[in-house]
Tab-separated table of C-alpha atoms in Angstrom:
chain	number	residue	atom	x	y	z
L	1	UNK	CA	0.000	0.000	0.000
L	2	UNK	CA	1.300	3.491	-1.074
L	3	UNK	CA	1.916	6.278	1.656
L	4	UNK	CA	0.088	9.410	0.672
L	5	UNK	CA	3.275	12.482	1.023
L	6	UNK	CA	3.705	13.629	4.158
L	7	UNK	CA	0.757	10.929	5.768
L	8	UNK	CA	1.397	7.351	7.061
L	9	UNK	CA	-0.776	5.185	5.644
L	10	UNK	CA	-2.594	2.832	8.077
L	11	UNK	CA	-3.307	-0.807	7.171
L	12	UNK	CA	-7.218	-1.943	6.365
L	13	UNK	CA	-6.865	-4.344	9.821
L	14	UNK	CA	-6.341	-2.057	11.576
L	15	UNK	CA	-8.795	0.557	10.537
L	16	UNK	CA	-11.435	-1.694	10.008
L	17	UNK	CA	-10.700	-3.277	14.167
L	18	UNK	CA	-10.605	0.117	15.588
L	19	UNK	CA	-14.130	1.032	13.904
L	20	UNK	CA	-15.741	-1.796	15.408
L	21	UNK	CA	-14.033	-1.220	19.037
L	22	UNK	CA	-14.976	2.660	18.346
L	23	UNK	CA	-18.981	1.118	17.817
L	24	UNK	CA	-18.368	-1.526	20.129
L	25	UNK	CA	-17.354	0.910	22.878
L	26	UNK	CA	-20.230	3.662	22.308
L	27	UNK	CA	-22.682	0.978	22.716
L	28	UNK	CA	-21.554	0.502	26.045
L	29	UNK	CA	-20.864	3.962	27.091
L	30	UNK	CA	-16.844	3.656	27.254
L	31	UNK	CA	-15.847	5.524	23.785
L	32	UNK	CA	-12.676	7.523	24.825
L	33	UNK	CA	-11.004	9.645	21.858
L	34	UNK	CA	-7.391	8.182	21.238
L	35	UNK	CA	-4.191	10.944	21.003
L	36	UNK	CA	-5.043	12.733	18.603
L	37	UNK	CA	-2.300	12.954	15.340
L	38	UNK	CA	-3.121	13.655	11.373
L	39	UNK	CA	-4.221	10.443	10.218
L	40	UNK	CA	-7.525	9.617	8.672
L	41	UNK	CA	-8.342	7.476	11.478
L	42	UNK	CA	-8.243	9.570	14.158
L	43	UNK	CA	-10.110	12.748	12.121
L	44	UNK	CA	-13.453	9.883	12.307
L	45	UNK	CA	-12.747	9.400	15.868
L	46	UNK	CA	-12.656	12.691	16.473
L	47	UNK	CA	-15.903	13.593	14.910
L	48	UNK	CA	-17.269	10.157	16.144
L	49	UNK	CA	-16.572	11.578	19.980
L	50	UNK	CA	-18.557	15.369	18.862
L	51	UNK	CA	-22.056	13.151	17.460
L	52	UNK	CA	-21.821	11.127	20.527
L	53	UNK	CA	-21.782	13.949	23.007
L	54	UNK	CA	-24.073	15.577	21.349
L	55	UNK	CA	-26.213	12.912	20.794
L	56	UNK	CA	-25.892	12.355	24.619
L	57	UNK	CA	-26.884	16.335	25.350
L	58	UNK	CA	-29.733	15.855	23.063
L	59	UNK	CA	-31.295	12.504	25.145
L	60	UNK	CA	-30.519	13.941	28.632
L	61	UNK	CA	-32.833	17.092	27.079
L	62	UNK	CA	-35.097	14.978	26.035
L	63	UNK	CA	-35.127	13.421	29.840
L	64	UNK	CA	-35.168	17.085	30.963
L	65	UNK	CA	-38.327	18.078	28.846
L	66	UNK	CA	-40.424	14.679	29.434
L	67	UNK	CA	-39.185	14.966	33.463
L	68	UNK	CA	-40.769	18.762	33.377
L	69	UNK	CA	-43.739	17.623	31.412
L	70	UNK	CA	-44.454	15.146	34.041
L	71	UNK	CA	-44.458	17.524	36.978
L	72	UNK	CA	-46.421	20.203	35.167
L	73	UNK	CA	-48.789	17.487	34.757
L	74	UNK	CA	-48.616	16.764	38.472
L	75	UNK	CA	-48.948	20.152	39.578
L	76	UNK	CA	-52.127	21.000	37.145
L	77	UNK	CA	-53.824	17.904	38.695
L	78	UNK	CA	-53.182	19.217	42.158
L	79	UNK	CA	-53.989	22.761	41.775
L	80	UNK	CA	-56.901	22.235	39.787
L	81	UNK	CA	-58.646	19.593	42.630
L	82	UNK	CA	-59.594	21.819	45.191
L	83	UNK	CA	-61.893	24.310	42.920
L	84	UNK	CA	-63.279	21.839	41.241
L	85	UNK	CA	-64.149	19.671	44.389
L	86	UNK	CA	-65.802	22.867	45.824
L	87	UNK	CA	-67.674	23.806	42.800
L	88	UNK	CA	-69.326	20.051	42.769
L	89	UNK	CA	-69.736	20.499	46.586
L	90	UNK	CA	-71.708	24.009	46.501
L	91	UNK	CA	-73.678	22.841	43.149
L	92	UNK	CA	-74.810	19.640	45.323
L	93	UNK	CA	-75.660	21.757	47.915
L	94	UNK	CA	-77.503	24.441	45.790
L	95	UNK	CA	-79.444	21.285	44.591
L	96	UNK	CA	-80.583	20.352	47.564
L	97	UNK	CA	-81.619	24.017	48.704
L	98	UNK	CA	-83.639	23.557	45.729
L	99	UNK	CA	-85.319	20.711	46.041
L	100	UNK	CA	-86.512	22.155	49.355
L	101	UNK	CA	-89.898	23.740	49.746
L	102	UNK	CA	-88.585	26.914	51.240
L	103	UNK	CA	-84.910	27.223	50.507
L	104	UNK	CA	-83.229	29.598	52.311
L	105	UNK	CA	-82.354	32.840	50.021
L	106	UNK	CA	-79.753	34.009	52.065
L	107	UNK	CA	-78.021	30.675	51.879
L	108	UNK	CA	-78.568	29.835	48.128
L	109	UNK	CA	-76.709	33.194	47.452
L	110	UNK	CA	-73.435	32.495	49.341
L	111	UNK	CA	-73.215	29.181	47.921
L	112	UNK	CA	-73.565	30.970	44.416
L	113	UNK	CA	-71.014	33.789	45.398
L	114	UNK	CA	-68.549	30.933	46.378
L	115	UNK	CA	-69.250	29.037	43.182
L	116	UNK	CA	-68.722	32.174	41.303
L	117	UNK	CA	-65.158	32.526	43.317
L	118	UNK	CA	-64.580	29.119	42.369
L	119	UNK	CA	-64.659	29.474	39.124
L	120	UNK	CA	-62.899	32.459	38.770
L	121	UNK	CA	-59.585	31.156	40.483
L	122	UNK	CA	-59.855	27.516	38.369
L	123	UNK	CA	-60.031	30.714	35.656
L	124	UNK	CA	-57.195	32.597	37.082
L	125	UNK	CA	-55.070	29.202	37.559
L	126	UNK	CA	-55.577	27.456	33.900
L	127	UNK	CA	-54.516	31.131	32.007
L	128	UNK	CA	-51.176	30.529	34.470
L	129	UNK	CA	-50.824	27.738	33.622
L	130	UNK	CA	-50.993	28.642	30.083
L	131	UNK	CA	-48.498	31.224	30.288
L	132	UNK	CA	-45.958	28.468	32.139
L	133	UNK	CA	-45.940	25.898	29.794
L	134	UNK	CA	-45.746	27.680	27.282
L	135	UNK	CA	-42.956	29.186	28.446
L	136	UNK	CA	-41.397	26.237	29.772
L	137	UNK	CA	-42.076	24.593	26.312
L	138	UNK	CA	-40.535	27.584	24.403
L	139	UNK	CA	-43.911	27.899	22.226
L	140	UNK	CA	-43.118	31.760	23.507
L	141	UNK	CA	-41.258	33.923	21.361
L	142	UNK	CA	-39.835	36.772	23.097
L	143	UNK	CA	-38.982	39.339	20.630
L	144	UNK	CA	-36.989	41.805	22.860
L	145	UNK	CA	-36.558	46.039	21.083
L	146	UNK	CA	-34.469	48.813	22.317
L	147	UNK	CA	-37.554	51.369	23.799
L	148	UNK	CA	-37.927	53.703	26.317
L	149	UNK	CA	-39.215	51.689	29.607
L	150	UNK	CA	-42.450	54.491	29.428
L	151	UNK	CA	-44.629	52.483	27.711
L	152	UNK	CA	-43.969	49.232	29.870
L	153	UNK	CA	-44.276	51.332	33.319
L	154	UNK	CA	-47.747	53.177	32.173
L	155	UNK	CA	-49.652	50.321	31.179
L	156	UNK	CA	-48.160	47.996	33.940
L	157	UNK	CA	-49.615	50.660	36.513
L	158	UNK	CA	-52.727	51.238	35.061
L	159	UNK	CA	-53.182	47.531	35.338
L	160	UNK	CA	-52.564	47.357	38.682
L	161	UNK	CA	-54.533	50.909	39.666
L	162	UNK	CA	-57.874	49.825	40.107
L	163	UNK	CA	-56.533	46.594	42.666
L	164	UNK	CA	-54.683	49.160	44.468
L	165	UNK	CA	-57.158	51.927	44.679
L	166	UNK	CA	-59.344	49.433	46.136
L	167	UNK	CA	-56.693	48.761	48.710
L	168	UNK	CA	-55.995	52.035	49.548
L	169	UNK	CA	-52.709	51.950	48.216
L	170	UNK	CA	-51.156	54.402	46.382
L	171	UNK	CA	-48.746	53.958	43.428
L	172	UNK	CA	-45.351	55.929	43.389
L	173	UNK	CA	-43.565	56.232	40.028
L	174	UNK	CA	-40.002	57.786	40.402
L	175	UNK	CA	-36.581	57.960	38.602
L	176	UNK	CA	-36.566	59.084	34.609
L	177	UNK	CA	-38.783	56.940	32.636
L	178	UNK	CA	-37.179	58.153	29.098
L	179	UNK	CA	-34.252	55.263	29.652
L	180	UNK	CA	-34.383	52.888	26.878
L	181	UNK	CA	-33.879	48.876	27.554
L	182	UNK	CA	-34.245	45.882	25.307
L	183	UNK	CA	-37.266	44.377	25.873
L	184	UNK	CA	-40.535	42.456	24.779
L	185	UNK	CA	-43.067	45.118	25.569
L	186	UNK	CA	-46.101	42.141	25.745
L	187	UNK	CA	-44.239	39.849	28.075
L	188	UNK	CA	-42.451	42.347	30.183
L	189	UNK	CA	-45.955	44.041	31.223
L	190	UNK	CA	-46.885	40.743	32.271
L	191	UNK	CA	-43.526	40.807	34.541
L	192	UNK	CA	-43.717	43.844	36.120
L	193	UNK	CA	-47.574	43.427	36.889
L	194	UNK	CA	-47.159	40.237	38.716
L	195	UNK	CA	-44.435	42.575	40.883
L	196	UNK	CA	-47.119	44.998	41.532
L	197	UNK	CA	-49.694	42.241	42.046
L	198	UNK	CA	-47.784	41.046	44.553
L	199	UNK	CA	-46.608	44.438	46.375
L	200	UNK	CA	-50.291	45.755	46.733
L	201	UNK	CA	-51.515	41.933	48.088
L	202	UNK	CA	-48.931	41.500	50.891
L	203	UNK	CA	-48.979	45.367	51.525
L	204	UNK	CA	-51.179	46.930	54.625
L	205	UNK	CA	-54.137	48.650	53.162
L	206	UNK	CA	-53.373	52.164	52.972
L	207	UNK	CA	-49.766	52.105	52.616
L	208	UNK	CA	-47.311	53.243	49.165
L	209	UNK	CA	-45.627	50.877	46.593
L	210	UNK	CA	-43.007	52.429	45.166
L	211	UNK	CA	-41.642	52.253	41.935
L	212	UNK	CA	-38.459	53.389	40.834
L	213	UNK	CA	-36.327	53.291	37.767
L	214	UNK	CA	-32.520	53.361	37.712
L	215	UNK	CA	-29.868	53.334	34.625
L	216	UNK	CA	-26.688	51.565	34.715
L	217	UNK	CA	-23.995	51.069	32.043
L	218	UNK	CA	-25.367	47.718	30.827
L	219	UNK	CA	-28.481	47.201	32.681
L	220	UNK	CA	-31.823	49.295	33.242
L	221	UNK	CA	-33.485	48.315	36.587
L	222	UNK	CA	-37.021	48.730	37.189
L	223	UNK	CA	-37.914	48.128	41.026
L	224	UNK	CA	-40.894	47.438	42.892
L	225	UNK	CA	-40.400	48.025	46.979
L	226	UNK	CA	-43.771	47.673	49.219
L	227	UNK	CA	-43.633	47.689	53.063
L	228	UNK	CA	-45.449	44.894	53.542
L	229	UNK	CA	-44.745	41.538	55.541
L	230	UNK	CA	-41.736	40.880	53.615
L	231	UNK	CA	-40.129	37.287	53.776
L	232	UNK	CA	-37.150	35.491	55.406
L	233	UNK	CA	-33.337	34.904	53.882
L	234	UNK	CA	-34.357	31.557	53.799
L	235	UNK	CA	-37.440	32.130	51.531
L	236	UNK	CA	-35.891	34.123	48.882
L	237	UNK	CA	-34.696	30.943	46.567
L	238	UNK	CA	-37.874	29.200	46.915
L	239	UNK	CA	-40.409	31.877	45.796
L	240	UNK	CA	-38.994	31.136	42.641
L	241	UNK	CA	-40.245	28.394	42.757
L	242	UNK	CA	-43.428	26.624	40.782
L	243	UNK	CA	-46.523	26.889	42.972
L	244	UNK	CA	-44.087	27.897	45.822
L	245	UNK	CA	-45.920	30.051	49.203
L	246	UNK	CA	-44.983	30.915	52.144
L	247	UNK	CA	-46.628	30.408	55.255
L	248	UNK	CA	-47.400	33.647	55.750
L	249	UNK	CA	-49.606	34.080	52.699
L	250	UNK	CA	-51.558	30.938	52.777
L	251	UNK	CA	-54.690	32.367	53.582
L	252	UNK	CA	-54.110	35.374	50.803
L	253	UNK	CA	-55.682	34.644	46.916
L	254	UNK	CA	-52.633	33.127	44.990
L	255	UNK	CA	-51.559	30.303	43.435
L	256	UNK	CA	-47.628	30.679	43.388
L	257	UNK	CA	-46.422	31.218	39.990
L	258	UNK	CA	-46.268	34.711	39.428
L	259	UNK	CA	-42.606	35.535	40.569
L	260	UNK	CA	-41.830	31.879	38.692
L	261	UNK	CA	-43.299	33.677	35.348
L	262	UNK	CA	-41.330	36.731	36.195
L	263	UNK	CA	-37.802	34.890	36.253
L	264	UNK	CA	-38.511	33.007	33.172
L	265	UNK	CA	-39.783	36.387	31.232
L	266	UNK	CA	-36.794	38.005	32.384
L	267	UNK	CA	-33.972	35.501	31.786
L	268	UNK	CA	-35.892	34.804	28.298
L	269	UNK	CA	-34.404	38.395	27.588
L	270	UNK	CA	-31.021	38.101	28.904
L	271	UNK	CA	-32.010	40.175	32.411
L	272	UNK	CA	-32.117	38.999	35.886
L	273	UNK	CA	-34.098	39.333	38.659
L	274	UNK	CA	-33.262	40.174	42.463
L	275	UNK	CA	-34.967	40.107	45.967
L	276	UNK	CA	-33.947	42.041	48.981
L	277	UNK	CA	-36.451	41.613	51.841
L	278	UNK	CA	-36.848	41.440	56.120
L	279	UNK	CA	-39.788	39.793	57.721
L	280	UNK	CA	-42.035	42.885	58.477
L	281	UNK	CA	-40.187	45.220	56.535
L	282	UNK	CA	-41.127	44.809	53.039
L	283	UNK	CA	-39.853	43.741	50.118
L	284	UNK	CA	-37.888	45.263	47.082
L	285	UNK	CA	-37.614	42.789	43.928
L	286	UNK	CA	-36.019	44.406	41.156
L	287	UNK	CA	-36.380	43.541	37.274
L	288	UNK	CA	-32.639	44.193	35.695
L	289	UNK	CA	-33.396	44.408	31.923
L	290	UNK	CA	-30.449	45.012	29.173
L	291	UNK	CA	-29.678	48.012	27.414
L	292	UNK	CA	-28.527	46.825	23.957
């Protein structure tokens, strides 16, 4: 067999034997690249060793996805129970009231009203939901533009106005709203809502949330600060988490997933998001969105 110039020329034998250890050896999981020189041979292992790591990337994805899948599935089941086990109960009982020969009106109505509750928050929940997977999924599309942070501020307040003026709460806007950031107007209004959302629930009625806008050389940070009952060191991490609350807010309306949207909307546009907060003293979460 003739040498090519300036290559060594390895025998058939050989090349065909280290082919089938090279399959032999990713069947099992052991492939390991040999030293690395010029020769044919070692050019296929080389690119052998890239498909197989990322052909092992791609399946432990794959594991990933149908792991998250699973527990979405798990959580919708749980979260979804208790509405619908109180609808059936109140519709039973609304049955029975009228069935009676003199129901009692007073009665009758509650049951309604708690029906009507009912619904609303299996309502609330499954639009979540919605939002989460299809987040989680990547169905979502952010589409993040260098704009003034106006427009997001203005229409994320006069979302929350009407909550808050209920509450007695008043909204503070402060810092210069001209600053431009990279963002996805649509998703980032649903962000900084669910801040406000939050600040005006765990806030004492007739208090201020505060909402201030700050420029830095590569970020913009929009921050919501509330003095409400605030939340330990320790729960910081975890109200990142899916369907996460704290003990403290059990009894309020909530479902836990509207700080876990506002992570995912925010990293989904290169930004970050950070807490600082005392038990009693409020919190300040912060939305750190790019400039370019």
């Amino acid at each position: 067999m003739e040498a090519r110039r300036g290559k060594p020329m390895i025998g058939t034998g050989k090349v065909l034997r280290r082919l089938n250890e090279m399959l032999d050896s990713a069947l099992d999981g052991s492939f390991e690249e040999y030293h690395y020189d010029e020769t044919e041979l070692s050019k296929i292992e080389t690119k052998w060793n890239r498909f197989l790591s990322s052909s092992s990337l791609a399946r432990k994805n794959i594991e990933k996805e149908k792991a998250n899948l699973q527990s979405l599935v798990s959580d919708i089941s749980h979260q979804t129970k208790t509405p619908v086990a109180n609808m059936k109960l109140y519709a039973e009982l609304l049955e029975e009231g009228i069935a009676r020969e003199n129901p009692d009106r007073e009665q009758m109505l509650f049951m309604a009203g708690e029906m009507k509750k009912q619904a609303e928050r299996l309502e609330f929940l499954i639009q979540a939901l919605t939002k989460m997977s299809r987040l989680e999924t990547n169905l979502v599309v952010v589409q993040p533009e260098k704009q003034p942070v106006e427009p997001l501020i203005f229409q994320a307040v006069a979302q929350i106005r009407p909550k808050a003026e209920a509450c007695e709460i008043d909204v503070k806007i402060q810092g210069n709203q001209k600053i431009t950031a990279c963002y996805d107007k649509k998703w980032s209004i649903e962000a900084l809502y669910n801040l406000l959302d939050n600040a005006v629930k765990y806030s004492p009625r007739g208090s201020q949330v505060n909402l201030r806008v700050q420029e830095y050389s590569m970020y913009c940070e929009i921050c919501v600060e509330d003095r409400g009952i605030g939340m330990t060191e320790e729960e910081i991490p975890k109200v990142f988490q899916r369907f996460y609350r704290g003990k403290q807010v059990q009894q309020k309306q909530g479902v836990g997933i509207g700080l876990y949207l506002v992570r995912e909307i925010v990293k989904k546009q290169k930004g970050y998001v950070k807490i600082k907060s005392q038990p009693g003293q409020g919190s300040r979460i912060s939305l750190f969105l790019p400039k370019d």
